[in-house]
PDB file of C-alpha atoms in Angstrom:
ATOM      1  CA  MET Q 136     151.755 119.388-132.998  1.00 84.00           C
ATOM      2  CA  ARG Q 137     148.681 119.455-135.217  1.00 89.00           C
ATOM      3  CA  VAL Q 138     145.647 117.286-135.868  1.00 91.00           C
ATOM      4  CA  LEU Q 139     146.337 114.885-138.771  1.00 96.00           C
ATOM      5  CA  HIS Q 140     143.124 112.942-139.213  1.00 96.00           C
ATOM      6  CA  THR Q 141     140.035 111.473-137.602  1.00 95.00           C
ATOM      7  CA  MET Q 142     139.346 107.789-138.302  1.00 96.00           C
ATOM      8  CA  ILE Q 143     135.827 106.431-138.633  1.00 96.00           C
ATOM      9  CA  ARG Q 144     134.816 102.856-139.417  1.00 97.00           C
ATOM     10  CA  VAL Q 145     132.415 102.439-142.315  1.00 97.00           C
ATOM     11  CA  GLY Q 146     130.204  99.555-143.427  1.00 97.00           C
ATOM     12  CA  ASP Q 147     130.197 100.245-147.182  1.00 97.00           C
ATOM     13  CA  LEU Q 148     133.357 101.913-148.432  1.00 98.00           C
ATOM     14  CA  ASP Q 149     132.029 102.899-151.860  1.00 98.00           C
ATOM     15  CA  ARG Q 150     128.898 104.453-150.345  1.00 97.00           C
ATOM     16  CA  SER Q 151     131.009 106.429-147.862  1.00 98.00           C
ATOM     17  CA  ILE Q 152     133.444 107.632-150.521  1.00 98.00           C
ATOM     18  CA  GLN Q 153     130.471 108.773-152.616  1.00 98.00           C
ATOM     19  CA  PHE Q 154     129.030 110.728-149.668  1.00 98.00           C
ATOM     20  CA  TYR Q 155     132.253 112.467-148.662  1.00 98.00           C
ATOM     21  CA  THR Q 156     133.262 113.294-152.254  1.00 98.00           C
ATOM     22  CA  GLU Q 157     129.998 113.911-154.099  1.00 97.00           C
ATOM     23  CA  VAL Q 158     127.822 115.233-151.249  1.00 97.00           C
ATOM     24  CA  LEU Q 159     130.415 117.085-149.145  1.00 97.00           C
ATOM     25  CA  GLY Q 160     132.852 117.900-151.946  1.00 97.00           C
ATOM     26  CA  MET Q 161     135.974 116.306-150.466  1.00 98.00           C
ATOM     27  CA  HIS Q 162     138.616 114.532-152.539  1.00 98.00           C
ATOM     28  CA  VAL Q 163     140.062 111.037-152.171  1.00 98.00           C
ATOM     29  CA  LEU Q 164     143.644 111.745-151.160  1.00 98.00           C
ATOM     30  CA  ARG Q 165     144.925 108.179-150.908  1.00 97.00           C
ATOM     31  CA  LYS Q 166     143.728 104.615-150.582  1.00 98.00           C
ATOM     32  CA  SER Q 167     145.574 101.662-149.052  1.00 97.00           C
ATOM     33  CA  ASP Q 168     144.339  98.089-149.072  1.00 97.00           C
ATOM     34  CA  TYR Q 169     145.679  95.634-146.496  1.00 97.00           C
ATOM     35  CA  PRO Q 170     144.366  92.188-147.520  1.00 97.00           C
ATOM     36  CA  GLU Q 171     146.440  90.375-144.887  1.00 97.00           C
ATOM     37  CA  GLY Q 172     144.950  92.653-142.208  1.00 97.00           C
ATOM     38  CA  LYS Q 173     141.502  92.459-143.846  1.00 98.00           C
ATOM     39  CA  PHE Q 174     140.922  96.214-144.028  1.00 98.00           C
ATOM     40  CA  THR Q 175     141.135  99.186-146.390  1.00 98.00           C
ATOM     41  CA  ASN Q 176     141.857 102.821-145.503  1.00 98.00           C
ATOM     42  CA  VAL Q 177     140.765 105.763-147.642  1.00 98.00           C
ATOM     43  CA  PHE Q 178     141.745 109.296-146.682  1.00 98.00           C
ATOM     44  CA  VAL Q 179     139.407 112.091-147.799  1.00 98.00           C
ATOM     45  CA  GLY Q 180     139.635 115.833-147.326  1.00 98.00           C
ATOM     46  CA  TYR Q 181     139.669 119.303-148.832  1.00 98.00           C
ATOM     47  CA  GLY Q 182     143.422 119.651-149.189  1.00 96.00           C
ATOM     48  CA  ASP Q 183     146.762 117.917-148.981  1.00 94.00           C
ATOM     49  CA  GLU Q 184     147.419 116.019-145.755  1.00 94.00           C
ATOM     50  CA  SER Q 185     150.662 117.947-145.263  1.00 93.00           C
ATOM     51  CA  GLU Q 186     148.595 121.053-144.502  1.00 94.00           C
ATOM     52  CA  HIS Q 187     145.032 119.955-143.704  1.00 96.00           C
ATOM     53  CA  ALA Q 188     143.360 117.611-141.249  1.00 96.00           C
ATOM     54  CA  VAL Q 189     141.509 114.820-143.089  1.00 98.00           C
ATOM     55  CA  ILE Q 190     139.115 111.954-142.432  1.00 98.00           C
ATOM     56  CA  GLU Q 191     140.301 108.349-142.582  1.00 98.00           C
ATOM     57  CA  LEU Q 192     137.547 105.972-143.679  1.00 98.00           C
ATOM     58  CA  THR Q 193     138.361 102.447-142.498  1.00 97.00           C
ATOM     59  CA  TYR Q 194     136.524  99.480-143.954  1.00 97.00           C
ATOM     60  CA  ASN Q 195     137.069  96.170-142.146  1.00 97.00           C
ATOM     61  CA  TYR Q 196     136.277  93.289-144.495  1.00 97.00           C
ATOM     62  CA  GLY Q 197     132.892  91.743-143.772  1.00 96.00           C
ATOM     63  CA  VAL Q 198     131.698  94.322-141.218  1.00 96.00           C
ATOM     64  CA  GLU Q 199     128.611  96.110-142.519  1.00 94.00           C
ATOM     65  CA  LYS Q 200     127.557  98.106-139.455  1.00 92.00           C
ATOM     66  CA  TYR Q 201     128.980  99.592-136.267  1.00 93.00           C
ATOM     67  CA  GLU Q 202     127.362 100.792-133.060  1.00 90.00           C
ATOM     68  CA  MET Q 203     127.805 104.543-132.618  1.00 87.00           C
ATOM     69  CA  GLY Q 204     128.469 104.444-128.902  1.00 88.00           C
ATOM     70  CA  THR Q 205     128.142 107.463-126.650  1.00 84.00           C
ATOM     71  CA  GLY Q 206     131.654 108.908-126.774  1.00 86.00           C
ATOM     72  CA  PHE Q 207     131.913 110.220-130.318  1.00 90.00           C
ATOM     73  CA  GLY Q 208     130.075 113.433-131.123  1.00 93.00           C
ATOM     74  CA  HIS Q 209     130.696 114.777-134.619  1.00 95.00           C
ATOM     75  CA  VAL Q 210     133.146 116.132-137.172  1.00 95.00           C
ATOM     76  CA  ALA Q 211     132.839 119.887-137.840  1.00 96.00           C
ATOM     77  CA  LEU Q 212     133.307 121.633-141.190  1.00 96.00           C
ATOM     78  CA  ALA Q 213     133.527 125.381-141.821  1.00 96.00           C
ATOM     79  CA  VAL Q 214     131.205 126.603-144.586  1.00 97.00           C
ATOM     80  CA  GLU Q 215     130.630 130.016-146.141  1.00 97.00           C
ATOM     81  CA  ASP Q 216     126.820 129.766-145.959  1.00 98.00           C
ATOM     82  CA  ALA Q 217     125.216 127.029-143.849  1.00 98.00           C
ATOM     83  CA  TYR Q 218     121.771 127.571-145.392  1.00 98.00           C
ATOM     84  CA  LYS Q 219     123.111 127.122-148.935  1.00 98.00           C
ATOM     85  CA  ALA Q 220     125.286 124.191-147.853  1.00 98.00           C
ATOM     86  CA  CYS Q 221     122.201 122.385-146.491  1.00 98.00           C
ATOM     87  CA  ALA Q 222     120.288 123.000-149.717  1.00 98.00           C
ATOM     88  CA  ASP Q 223     123.225 121.754-151.787  1.00 98.00           C
ATOM     89  CA  ILE Q 224     123.686 118.659-149.619  1.00 98.00           C
ATOM     90  CA  LYS Q 225     119.985 117.770-149.873  1.00 98.00           C
ATOM     91  CA  ALA Q 226     120.099 118.279-153.655  1.00 97.00           C
ATOM     92  CA  ARG Q 227     122.979 115.769-153.817  1.00 97.00           C
ATOM     93  CA  GLY Q 228     121.033 113.182-151.794  1.00 96.00           C
ATOM     94  CA  GLY Q 229     122.479 113.931-148.365  1.00 97.00           C
ATOM     95  CA  VAL Q 230     120.471 113.914-145.136  1.00 97.00           C
ATOM     96  CA  VAL Q 231     120.186 117.126-143.117  1.00 98.00           C
ATOM     97  CA  THR Q 232     119.299 116.284-139.507  1.00 98.00           C
ATOM     98  CA  ARG Q 233     119.285 119.878-138.223  1.00 98.00           C
ATOM     99  CA  GLU Q 234     118.553 122.725-140.590  1.00 98.00           C
ATOM    100  CA  ALA Q 235     120.817 125.760-140.589  1.00 98.00           C
ATOM    101  CA  GLY Q 236     120.147 128.388-137.967  1.00 98.00           C
ATOM    102  CA  PRO Q 237     121.582 129.999-134.850  1.00 97.00           C
ATOM    103  CA  MET Q 238     122.624 127.815-131.935  1.00 95.00           C
ATOM    104  CA  LYS Q 239     120.048 127.546-129.173  1.00 91.00           C
ATOM    105  CA  HIS Q 240     122.260 129.440-126.724  1.00 91.00           C
ATOM    106  CA  GLY Q 241     124.245 131.688-129.060  1.00 92.00           C
ATOM    107  CA  THR Q 242     124.496 133.315-132.441  1.00 94.00           C
ATOM    108  CA  THR Q 243     126.756 130.864-134.269  1.00 97.00           C
ATOM    109  CA  VAL Q 244     124.904 129.519-137.329  1.00 98.00           C
ATOM    110  CA  ILE Q 245     125.165 125.732-137.479  1.00 98.00           C
ATOM    111  CA  ALA Q 246     123.545 122.758-139.154  1.00 98.00           C
ATOM    112  CA  PHE Q 247     124.006 119.002-138.962  1.00 98.00           C
ATOM    113  CA  VAL Q 248     124.090 116.378-141.683  1.00 98.00           C
ATOM    114  CA  GLN Q 249     124.483 112.636-141.382  1.00 97.00           C
ATOM    115  CA  ASP Q 250     126.743 110.348-143.365  1.00 97.00           C
ATOM    116  CA  PRO Q 251     125.593 106.897-144.574  1.00 96.00           C
ATOM    117  CA  ASP Q 252     126.866 105.203-141.412  1.00 96.00           C
ATOM    118  CA  GLY Q 253     125.088 107.641-139.092  1.00 95.00           C
ATOM    119  CA  TYR Q 254     128.058 109.855-138.202  1.00 96.00           C
ATOM    120  CA  LYS Q 255     127.107 113.471-137.620  1.00 97.00           C
ATOM    121  CA  ILE Q 256     128.817 116.275-139.529  1.00 97.00           C
ATOM    122  CA  GLU Q 257     128.371 119.781-138.126  1.00 97.00           C
ATOM    123  CA  LEU Q 258     128.435 122.695-140.554  1.00 97.00           C
ATOM    124  CA  ILE Q 259     129.571 125.953-138.948  1.00 97.00           C
ATOM    125  CA  GLN Q 260     129.013 129.146-140.911  1.00 97.00           C
ATOM    126  CA  LYS Q 261     132.161 131.255-141.125  1.00 95.00           C
ATOM    127  CA  GLY Q 262     131.920 134.670-139.494  1.00 93.00           C
ATOM    128  CA  THR Q 263     129.236 133.674-136.974  1.00 92.00           C
ATOM    129  CA  LEU Q 264     131.427 132.216-134.212  1.00 80.00           C
TER     130      LEU Q 264
END
């Protein structure tokens, strides 16, 4: 078994695609529109779904906002340099909610950014785990 994807519901599909591709550097891997079901799925990621876990963005027609709830935490991405990644993300218009630095109770260097719908994305610097 392996993880295939994580699905998140988004209120503005174009805005979310822009964030994940232009701010985080992912690629649109596939898009499927289901007019009879009144939703569209877009899969984004850093590599082919046959080898990489990806994120499924689901837009339900007419729904502009979702409540976050208390169960979902975040999606984590490995980065070479969390400090540089934060600077790059801010330069592309992204929102950094926790600047890069060591964890409070450890040495792993992390940061957090937020997507347009409020989902948290953790950046974990390689080599600091």
